CSV table of C-alpha atoms in Angstrom, one decimal:
chain,number,residue,atom,x,y,z
A,1,UNK,CA,17.6,-56.5,-30.0
A,2,UNK,CA,17.7,-58.6,-26.8
A,3,UNK,CA,21.2,-57.2,-26.1
A,4,UNK,CA,20.0,-53.7,-26.5
A,5,UNK,CA,17.1,-54.3,-24.2
A,6,UNK,CA,19.3,-55.8,-21.5
A,7,UNK,CA,21.8,-52.8,-21.9
A,8,UNK,CA,19.0,-50.3,-21.3
A,9,UNK,CA,17.6,-52.1,-18.4
A,10,UNK,CA,21.0,-52.3,-16.7
A,11,UNK,CA,21.6,-48.6,-17.5
A,12,UNK,CA,18.3,-47.7,-16.0
A,13,UNK,CA,19.0,-49.7,-12.8
A,14,UNK,CA,22.4,-48.2,-12.6
A,15,UNK,CA,21.2,-44.7,-13.0
A,16,UNK,CA,18.4,-45.5,-10.5
A,17,UNK,CA,20.8,-46.6,-7.9
A,18,UNK,CA,23.0,-43.5,-8.3
A,19,UNK,CA,19.9,-41.3,-8.1
A,20,UNK,CA,18.7,-43.1,-4.9
A,21,UNK,CA,22.2,-42.3,-3.3
A,22,UNK,CA,21.9,-38.7,-4.3
A,23,UNK,CA,18.3,-38.6,-3.0
A,24,UNK,CA,19.5,-40.0,0.3
A,25,UNK,CA,21.9,-37.0,0.5
A,26,UNK,CA,19.1,-34.7,-0.1
A,27,UNK,CA,16.9,-36.4,2.4
A,28,UNK,CA,19.7,-36.0,4.9
A,29,UNK,CA,19.4,-32.3,4.6
A,30,UNK,CA,15.8,-32.2,5.3
A,31,UNK,CA,15.9,-34.6,8.1
A,32,UNK,CA,18.6,-32.5,9.7
A,33,UNK,CA,16.7,-29.4,9.1
A,34,UNK,CA,13.5,-30.7,10.8
A,35,UNK,CA,15.4,-31.8,14.0
A,36,UNK,CA,14.6,-29.7,17.0
A,37,UNK,CA,17.4,-27.4,18.3
A,38,UNK,CA,18.0,-28.4,22.0
A,39,UNK,CA,20.5,-25.7,22.5
A,40,UNK,CA,18.2,-22.7,22.2
A,41,UNK,CA,20.7,-20.4,23.8
A,42,UNK,CA,23.6,-21.5,21.6
A,43,UNK,CA,25.8,-18.8,20.4
A,44,UNK,CA,29.1,-19.8,18.8
A,45,UNK,CA,32.1,-19.8,21.2
A,46,UNK,CA,32.7,-16.2,22.1
A,47,UNK,CA,36.2,-15.0,21.5
A,48,UNK,CA,37.7,-13.0,24.3
A,49,UNK,CA,38.5,-10.3,21.8
A,50,UNK,CA,36.1,-7.3,21.8
A,51,UNK,CA,36.5,-7.0,18.0
A,52,UNK,CA,33.7,-9.5,17.5
A,53,UNK,CA,29.8,-9.4,17.6
A,54,UNK,CA,27.6,-12.4,17.4
A,55,UNK,CA,24.3,-12.6,15.5
A,56,UNK,CA,21.8,-15.5,15.2
A,57,UNK,CA,18.3,-16.5,14.2
A,58,UNK,CA,16.8,-19.9,14.6
A,59,UNK,CA,19.0,-21.6,11.9
A,60,UNK,CA,22.3,-19.7,11.7
A,61,UNK,CA,24.7,-18.0,14.0
A,62,UNK,CA,27.3,-15.5,12.7
A,63,UNK,CA,30.6,-14.2,14.1
A,64,UNK,CA,31.4,-10.8,12.6
A,65,UNK,CA,34.8,-9.2,12.9
A,66,UNK,CA,34.4,-5.4,13.7
A,67,UNK,CA,37.6,-4.8,11.8
A,68,UNK,CA,36.0,-4.5,8.4
A,69,UNK,CA,32.7,-6.1,9.3
A,70,UNK,CA,33.3,-9.5,7.6
A,71,UNK,CA,31.5,-12.8,8.5
A,72,UNK,CA,34.3,-15.0,9.8
A,73,UNK,CA,32.2,-17.8,11.1
A,74,UNK,CA,28.8,-19.2,10.2
A,75,UNK,CA,27.3,-22.1,12.4
A,76,UNK,CA,24.4,-24.0,11.0
A,77,UNK,CA,22.1,-24.6,14.0
A,78,UNK,CA,20.0,-27.3,12.3
A,79,UNK,CA,22.9,-29.5,11.3
A,80,UNK,CA,25.6,-31.4,13.2
A,81,UNK,CA,29.2,-31.5,12.2
A,82,UNK,CA,29.0,-35.3,12.0
A,83,UNK,CA,26.7,-38.1,12.9
A,84,UNK,CA,25.8,-38.5,16.6
A,85,UNK,CA,27.9,-35.3,17.3
A,86,UNK,CA,26.6,-32.6,19.8
A,87,UNK,CA,28.4,-29.9,17.9
A,88,UNK,CA,26.9,-27.7,15.2
A,89,UNK,CA,28.3,-27.7,11.6
A,90,UNK,CA,30.5,-24.7,10.8
A,91,UNK,CA,30.2,-23.7,7.3
A,92,UNK,CA,32.3,-20.5,7.4
A,93,UNK,CA,35.3,-20.8,9.8
A,94,UNK,CA,38.6,-18.9,10.8
A,95,UNK,CA,41.3,-21.1,12.3
A,96,UNK,CA,45.1,-21.3,12.2
A,97,UNK,CA,44.9,-24.0,9.3
A,98,UNK,CA,41.7,-23.0,7.6
A,99,UNK,CA,40.0,-19.8,6.4
A,100,UNK,CA,36.6,-19.6,4.9
A,101,UNK,CA,35.0,-16.1,5.1
A,102,UNK,CA,32.4,-13.9,3.4
A,103,UNK,CA,33.6,-10.4,3.1
A,104,UNK,CA,32.0,-7.1,2.0
A,105,UNK,CA,32.7,-3.5,1.9
A,106,UNK,CA,33.1,-0.3,0.1
A,107,UNK,CA,36.3,0.3,-2.0
A,108,UNK,CA,37.0,2.8,-4.9
A,109,UNK,CA,38.2,6.4,-4.7
A,110,UNK,CA,36.6,7.3,-1.3
A,111,UNK,CA,35.9,3.7,0.0
A,112,UNK,CA,37.0,3.1,3.6
A,113,UNK,CA,38.0,-0.5,2.6
A,114,UNK,CA,40.2,0.6,-0.3
A,115,UNK,CA,43.8,-0.9,-0.2
A,116,UNK,CA,45.2,2.5,-0.4
A,117,UNK,CA,44.1,3.2,3.2
A,118,UNK,CA,46.4,0.2,4.3
A,119,UNK,CA,43.6,-0.5,6.9
A,120,UNK,CA,40.0,-1.3,7.1
A,121,UNK,CA,37.4,0.7,9.3
A,122,UNK,CA,36.9,-0.6,12.8
A,123,UNK,CA,33.2,-0.5,13.5
A,124,UNK,CA,31.4,-0.1,16.8
A,125,UNK,CA,28.2,-1.6,18.0
A,126,UNK,CA,25.9,-1.0,21.0
A,127,UNK,CA,25.8,-4.7,22.0
A,128,UNK,CA,28.0,-7.8,21.6
A,129,UNK,CA,25.3,-10.5,21.2
A,130,UNK,CA,22.1,-10.1,19.0
A,131,UNK,CA,19.5,-12.8,18.8
A,132,UNK,CA,16.2,-13.0,16.8
A,133,UNK,CA,13.4,-13.6,19.3
A,134,UNK,CA,10.3,-15.7,18.5
A,135,UNK,CA,8.0,-12.8,18.0
A,136,UNK,CA,10.4,-10.8,15.8
A,137,UNK,CA,9.8,-10.6,12.0
A,138,UNK,CA,13.5,-9.7,11.5
A,139,UNK,CA,16.7,-8.9,13.3
A,140,UNK,CA,18.4,-5.8,12.2
A,141,UNK,CA,22.0,-5.2,13.5
A,142,UNK,CA,23.7,-2.0,12.7
A,143,UNK,CA,27.5,-1.4,13.1
A,144,UNK,CA,28.8,2.0,12.5
A,145,UNK,CA,32.1,4.0,11.8
A,146,UNK,CA,32.8,7.8,11.2
A,147,UNK,CA,35.7,8.8,9.3
A,148,UNK,CA,37.9,12.0,9.8
A,149,UNK,CA,35.7,14.0,7.5
A,150,UNK,CA,32.7,13.2,9.6
A,151,UNK,CA,31.1,10.9,6.9
A,152,UNK,CA,29.2,8.2,8.7
A,153,UNK,CA,29.0,4.6,7.5
A,154,UNK,CA,26.4,2.2,9.0
A,155,UNK,CA,26.6,-1.5,7.9
A,156,UNK,CA,23.3,-3.4,8.7
A,157,UNK,CA,23.0,-7.1,9.0
A,158,UNK,CA,19.5,-8.4,8.6
A,159,UNK,CA,18.3,-11.9,9.5
A,160,UNK,CA,14.7,-13.3,9.2
A,161,UNK,CA,13.1,-16.4,10.9
A,162,UNK,CA,14.0,-19.7,9.4
A,163,UNK,CA,16.2,-18.1,6.5
A,164,UNK,CA,19.7,-18.9,5.5
A,165,UNK,CA,20.0,-15.4,3.8
A,166,UNK,CA,21.7,-12.4,5.3
A,167,UNK,CA,20.7,-9.0,3.9
A,168,UNK,CA,23.5,-6.5,4.0
A,169,UNK,CA,23.0,-2.7,3.7
A,170,UNK,CA,25.8,-0.2,3.3
A,171,UNK,CA,24.5,3.2,4.5
A,172,UNK,CA,26.6,6.2,3.7
A,173,UNK,CA,25.7,9.6,5.4
A,174,UNK,CA,27.7,12.2,3.5
A,175,UNK,CA,27.9,15.2,5.5
A,176,UNK,CA,31.1,16.5,3.7
A,177,UNK,CA,31.1,19.1,1.0
A,178,UNK,CA,32.4,16.9,-1.7
A,179,UNK,CA,30.8,14.1,-3.8
A,180,UNK,CA,32.0,10.8,-2.6
A,181,UNK,CA,32.6,7.8,-5.0
A,182,UNK,CA,32.4,4.0,-4.0
A,183,UNK,CA,32.3,0.5,-5.5
A,184,UNK,CA,30.7,-1.9,-3.3
A,185,UNK,CA,32.2,-5.5,-3.2
A,186,UNK,CA,31.4,-8.9,-2.0
A,187,UNK,CA,34.0,-11.6,-1.7
A,188,UNK,CA,34.4,-15.2,-0.6
A,189,UNK,CA,37.7,-16.6,0.2
A,190,UNK,CA,38.8,-20.0,1.3
A,191,UNK,CA,42.0,-22.1,2.0
A,192,UNK,CA,42.0,-24.5,-1.0
A,193,UNK,CA,43.4,-27.5,0.9
A,194,UNK,CA,41.1,-28.8,3.6
A,195,UNK,CA,42.2,-29.9,7.0
A,196,UNK,CA,41.5,-33.5,7.8
A,197,UNK,CA,38.5,-32.7,10.0
A,198,UNK,CA,36.6,-31.0,7.1
A,199,UNK,CA,37.6,-33.4,4.4
A,200,UNK,CA,34.6,-35.7,4.4
A,201,UNK,CA,33.9,-36.0,0.6
A,202,UNK,CA,32.6,-39.2,-0.7
A,203,UNK,CA,35.2,-41.7,-2.1
A,204,UNK,CA,32.5,-43.1,-4.4
A,205,UNK,CA,33.5,-41.9,-7.8
A,206,UNK,CA,30.0,-41.8,-9.0
A,207,UNK,CA,28.9,-39.5,-6.3
A,208,UNK,CA,32.0,-37.2,-6.3
A,209,UNK,CA,30.5,-33.6,-6.2
A,210,UNK,CA,32.2,-30.3,-7.0
A,211,UNK,CA,34.1,-28.3,-4.5
A,212,UNK,CA,35.1,-24.9,-5.9
A,213,UNK,CA,33.9,-21.5,-7.1
A,214,UNK,CA,30.9,-20.7,-9.2
A,215,UNK,CA,29.1,-17.7,-10.8
A,216,UNK,CA,26.1,-16.7,-12.7
A,217,UNK,CA,26.1,-13.8,-15.4
A,218,UNK,CA,23.8,-12.4,-17.9
A,219,UNK,CA,25.5,-14.5,-20.5
A,220,UNK,CA,26.0,-17.7,-18.5
A,221,UNK,CA,23.2,-19.1,-16.2
A,222,UNK,CA,25.7,-21.3,-14.2
A,223,UNK,CA,29.4,-21.9,-14.5
A,224,UNK,CA,31.8,-23.7,-12.2
A,225,UNK,CA,35.4,-22.5,-11.8
A,226,UNK,CA,38.1,-24.7,-10.2
A,227,UNK,CA,40.1,-23.6,-7.4
A,228,UNK,CA,43.1,-24.9,-9.3
A,229,UNK,CA,42.6,-22.2,-12.0
A,230,UNK,CA,42.7,-19.6,-9.5
A,231,UNK,CA,45.9,-20.8,-8.0
A,232,UNK,CA,47.4,-20.8,-11.5
A,233,UNK,CA,46.3,-17.2,-11.8
A,234,UNK,CA,43.8,-18.0,-14.5
A,235,UNK,CA,41.5,-15.3,-13.4
A,236,UNK,CA,37.9,-14.4,-14.2
A,237,UNK,CA,37.1,-10.7,-15.3
A,238,UNK,CA,33.4,-10.7,-16.3
A,239,UNK,CA,31.2,-7.7,-16.7
A,240,UNK,CA,27.6,-8.4,-16.0
A,241,UNK,CA,24.3,-7.1,-14.8
A,242,UNK,CA,22.8,-9.0,-11.9
A,243,UNK,CA,24.2,-12.5,-11.4
A,244,UNK,CA,26.0,-14.0,-8.4
A,245,UNK,CA,29.2,-15.4,-7.1
A,246,UNK,CA,29.5,-18.6,-4.9
A,247,UNK,CA,31.8,-21.2,-3.4
A,248,UNK,CA,30.4,-24.7,-3.3
A,249,UNK,CA,30.9,-28.1,-1.5
A,250,UNK,CA,28.9,-31.2,-0.9
A,251,UNK,CA,25.4,-30.2,0.4
A,252,UNK,CA,26.2,-26.5,1.2
A,253,UNK,CA,27.0,-23.3,-0.6
A,254,UNK,CA,27.9,-19.7,0.2
A,255,UNK,CA,26.9,-17.0,-2.3
A,256,UNK,CA,26.9,-13.3,-2.8
A,257,UNK,CA,24.0,-11.8,-4.7
A,258,UNK,CA,24.5,-8.1,-5.7
A,259,UNK,CA,21.4,-5.8,-5.2
A,260,UNK,CA,22.8,-2.7,-6.6
A,261,UNK,CA,21.8,-1.1,-9.9
A,262,UNK,CA,24.3,-1.0,-12.8
A,263,UNK,CA,26.9,-3.4,-13.9
A,264,UNK,CA,29.2,-5.6,-11.7
A,265,UNK,CA,32.5,-7.2,-12.4
A,266,UNK,CA,33.0,-10.7,-11.4
A,267,UNK,CA,36.6,-11.6,-10.6
A,268,UNK,CA,38.7,-14.3,-9.0
A,269,UNK,CA,42.0,-13.7,-7.0
A,270,UNK,CA,45.0,-15.8,-5.8
A,271,UNK,CA,45.5,-14.4,-2.3
A,272,UNK,CA,48.6,-16.6,-1.9
A,273,UNK,CA,49.4,-19.0,1.1
A,274,UNK,CA,46.9,-21.4,-0.6
A,275,UNK,CA,43.9,-18.9,-0.3
A,276,UNK,CA,41.7,-18.4,-3.2
A,277,UNK,CA,38.8,-15.9,-3.7
A,278,UNK,CA,35.9,-15.1,-6.0
A,279,UNK,CA,34.1,-11.9,-5.7
A,280,UNK,CA,32.2,-9.0,-7.5
A,281,UNK,CA,32.6,-5.3,-7.6
A,282,UNK,CA,30.0,-2.7,-8.6
A,283,UNK,CA,30.4,0.1,-11.0
A,284,UNK,CA,31.2,3.4,-9.2
A,285,UNK,CA,28.3,4.9,-7.1
A,286,UNK,CA,28.3,8.6,-6.3
A,287,UNK,CA,27.0,10.1,-3.2
A,288,UNK,CA,26.3,13.8,-3.3
A,289,UNK,CA,27.3,16.3,-0.5
A,290,UNK,CA,24.7,16.3,2.5
A,291,UNK,CA,22.9,13.3,1.1
A,292,UNK,CA,22.4,9.7,1.9
A,293,UNK,CA,22.8,6.3,0.0
A,294,UNK,CA,22.0,2.8,0.7
A,295,UNK,CA,23.8,0.0,-1.2
A,296,UNK,CA,22.3,-3.5,-0.8
A,297,UNK,CA,23.5,-7.1,-1.2
A,298,UNK,CA,22.3,-10.6,-0.1
A,299,UNK,CA,24.4,-13.5,1.2
A,300,UNK,CA,23.3,-17.1,1.2
A,301,UNK,CA,25.1,-19.2,3.7
A,302,UNK,CA,23.5,-22.7,4.2
A,303,UNK,CA,22.4,-26.0,2.7
A,304,UNK,CA,21.6,-26.4,-1.0
A,305,UNK,CA,17.8,-26.4,-0.7
A,306,UNK,CA,16.8,-26.0,-4.3
A,307,UNK,CA,13.2,-24.7,-3.6
A,308,UNK,CA,14.5,-22.0,-1.4
A,309,UNK,CA,17.6,-21.0,-3.4
A,310,UNK,CA,15.6,-20.3,-6.5
A,311,UNK,CA,13.6,-17.6,-4.6
A,312,UNK,CA,16.8,-15.9,-3.6
A,313,UNK,CA,18.4,-15.4,-7.0
A,314,UNK,CA,17.8,-16.7,-10.6
A,315,UNK,CA,19.7,-20.0,-11.3
A,316,UNK,CA,21.1,-20.3,-7.8
A,317,UNK,CA,19.4,-23.6,-7.4
A,318,UNK,CA,21.6,-24.9,-10.2
A,319,UNK,CA,24.4,-25.1,-7.7
A,320,UNK,CA,23.0,-28.4,-6.4
A,321,UNK,CA,25.4,-31.0,-7.8
A,322,UNK,CA,24.1,-34.3,-9.0
A,323,UNK,CA,27.4,-35.7,-9.9
A,324,UNK,CA,28.6,-36.6,-13.4
A,325,UNK,CA,25.1,-38.0,-14.5
A,326,UNK,CA,23.4,-34.7,-13.7
A,327,UNK,CA,21.6,-34.6,-17.1
A,328,UNK,CA,19.8,-37.8,-16.1
A,329,UNK,CA,19.7,-37.4,-12.4
A,330,UNK,CA,18.2,-33.9,-12.2
A,331,UNK,CA,14.9,-34.5,-14.0
A,332,UNK,CA,14.4,-37.8,-12.1
A,333,UNK,CA,15.2,-36.2,-8.8
A,334,UNK,CA,12.4,-33.7,-9.5
A,335,UNK,CA,10.0,-36.5,-10.2
A,336,UNK,CA,11.0,-38.1,-7.0
A,337,UNK,CA,10.5,-34.9,-5.1
A,338,UNK,CA,6.9,-34.5,-6.5
A,339,UNK,CA,6.1,-38.1,-5.6
A,340,UNK,CA,7.6,-37.5,-2.1
A,341,UNK,CA,5.3,-34.5,-1.6
A,342,UNK,CA,2.2,-36.5,-2.6
A,343,UNK,CA,3.0,-39.4,-0.4
């Protein structure tokens, strides 16, 4: 009996130690988030190429490639890239040795992003830099493209104050004489092998967190999927209503949340050269002649803050990784959070 009691005391102390270290990591996120941003005018380093526009609110700064309208860089303005650094943390990034992007567009029979076109649309914009001002409730940035049949496509990026979400609207103005058919897609792609500057994962086995893909469907609340499986061409092909897809790392996540009606297909893809992807495609969407349609989606790009993520999509808060003792750490962490709010 004495041995059993000592074992349980030891186990409790060990779990408490692990939980405290996890709590310290979560506290780091909140402390960083509450720091004032001294570089109010910060915009990510502007590439000299005119094919980019730059969008920011008070917590994120995005670089968007006008060739396709993908988000190729996301800078978190409340987080530094490392301790005592003056540089902000880049969650999404496009460099010679590392790619991490959030892509979206319209594919299918008449989709301008379909592979059959062998090129993606090159959008235009009225400005190059867009910033959410203090008195604004939202920042709405439209980029547009007109095809040879005079069909107008307008892609809106919508940011709100203090939010790590980006609302995306694909607006189709069909002035042609035929019914058009599209599938909207959202995809996250990343180089599997991290360059040295980004490889900051804990060497403490007990605190090893998951880096890889994840998804939620109508049958599975939350499932992780290893990058290694994608490289081996063991691909997902899941038909679901609602749900989301994501890529995860320590403290941070990027996730696409479809907002279209109907079913979506969750998939993974090996893009070769060490680049893996997870994404979704919608069922076909028809746009009648001389009519208009708006297809919506939402992107989370930021820290894993549970109380905010749960408001964005069901089960998105489950992406917070407590390590291999999650079944004990998660309820204890919630208890500590309640006590922290009271104190």
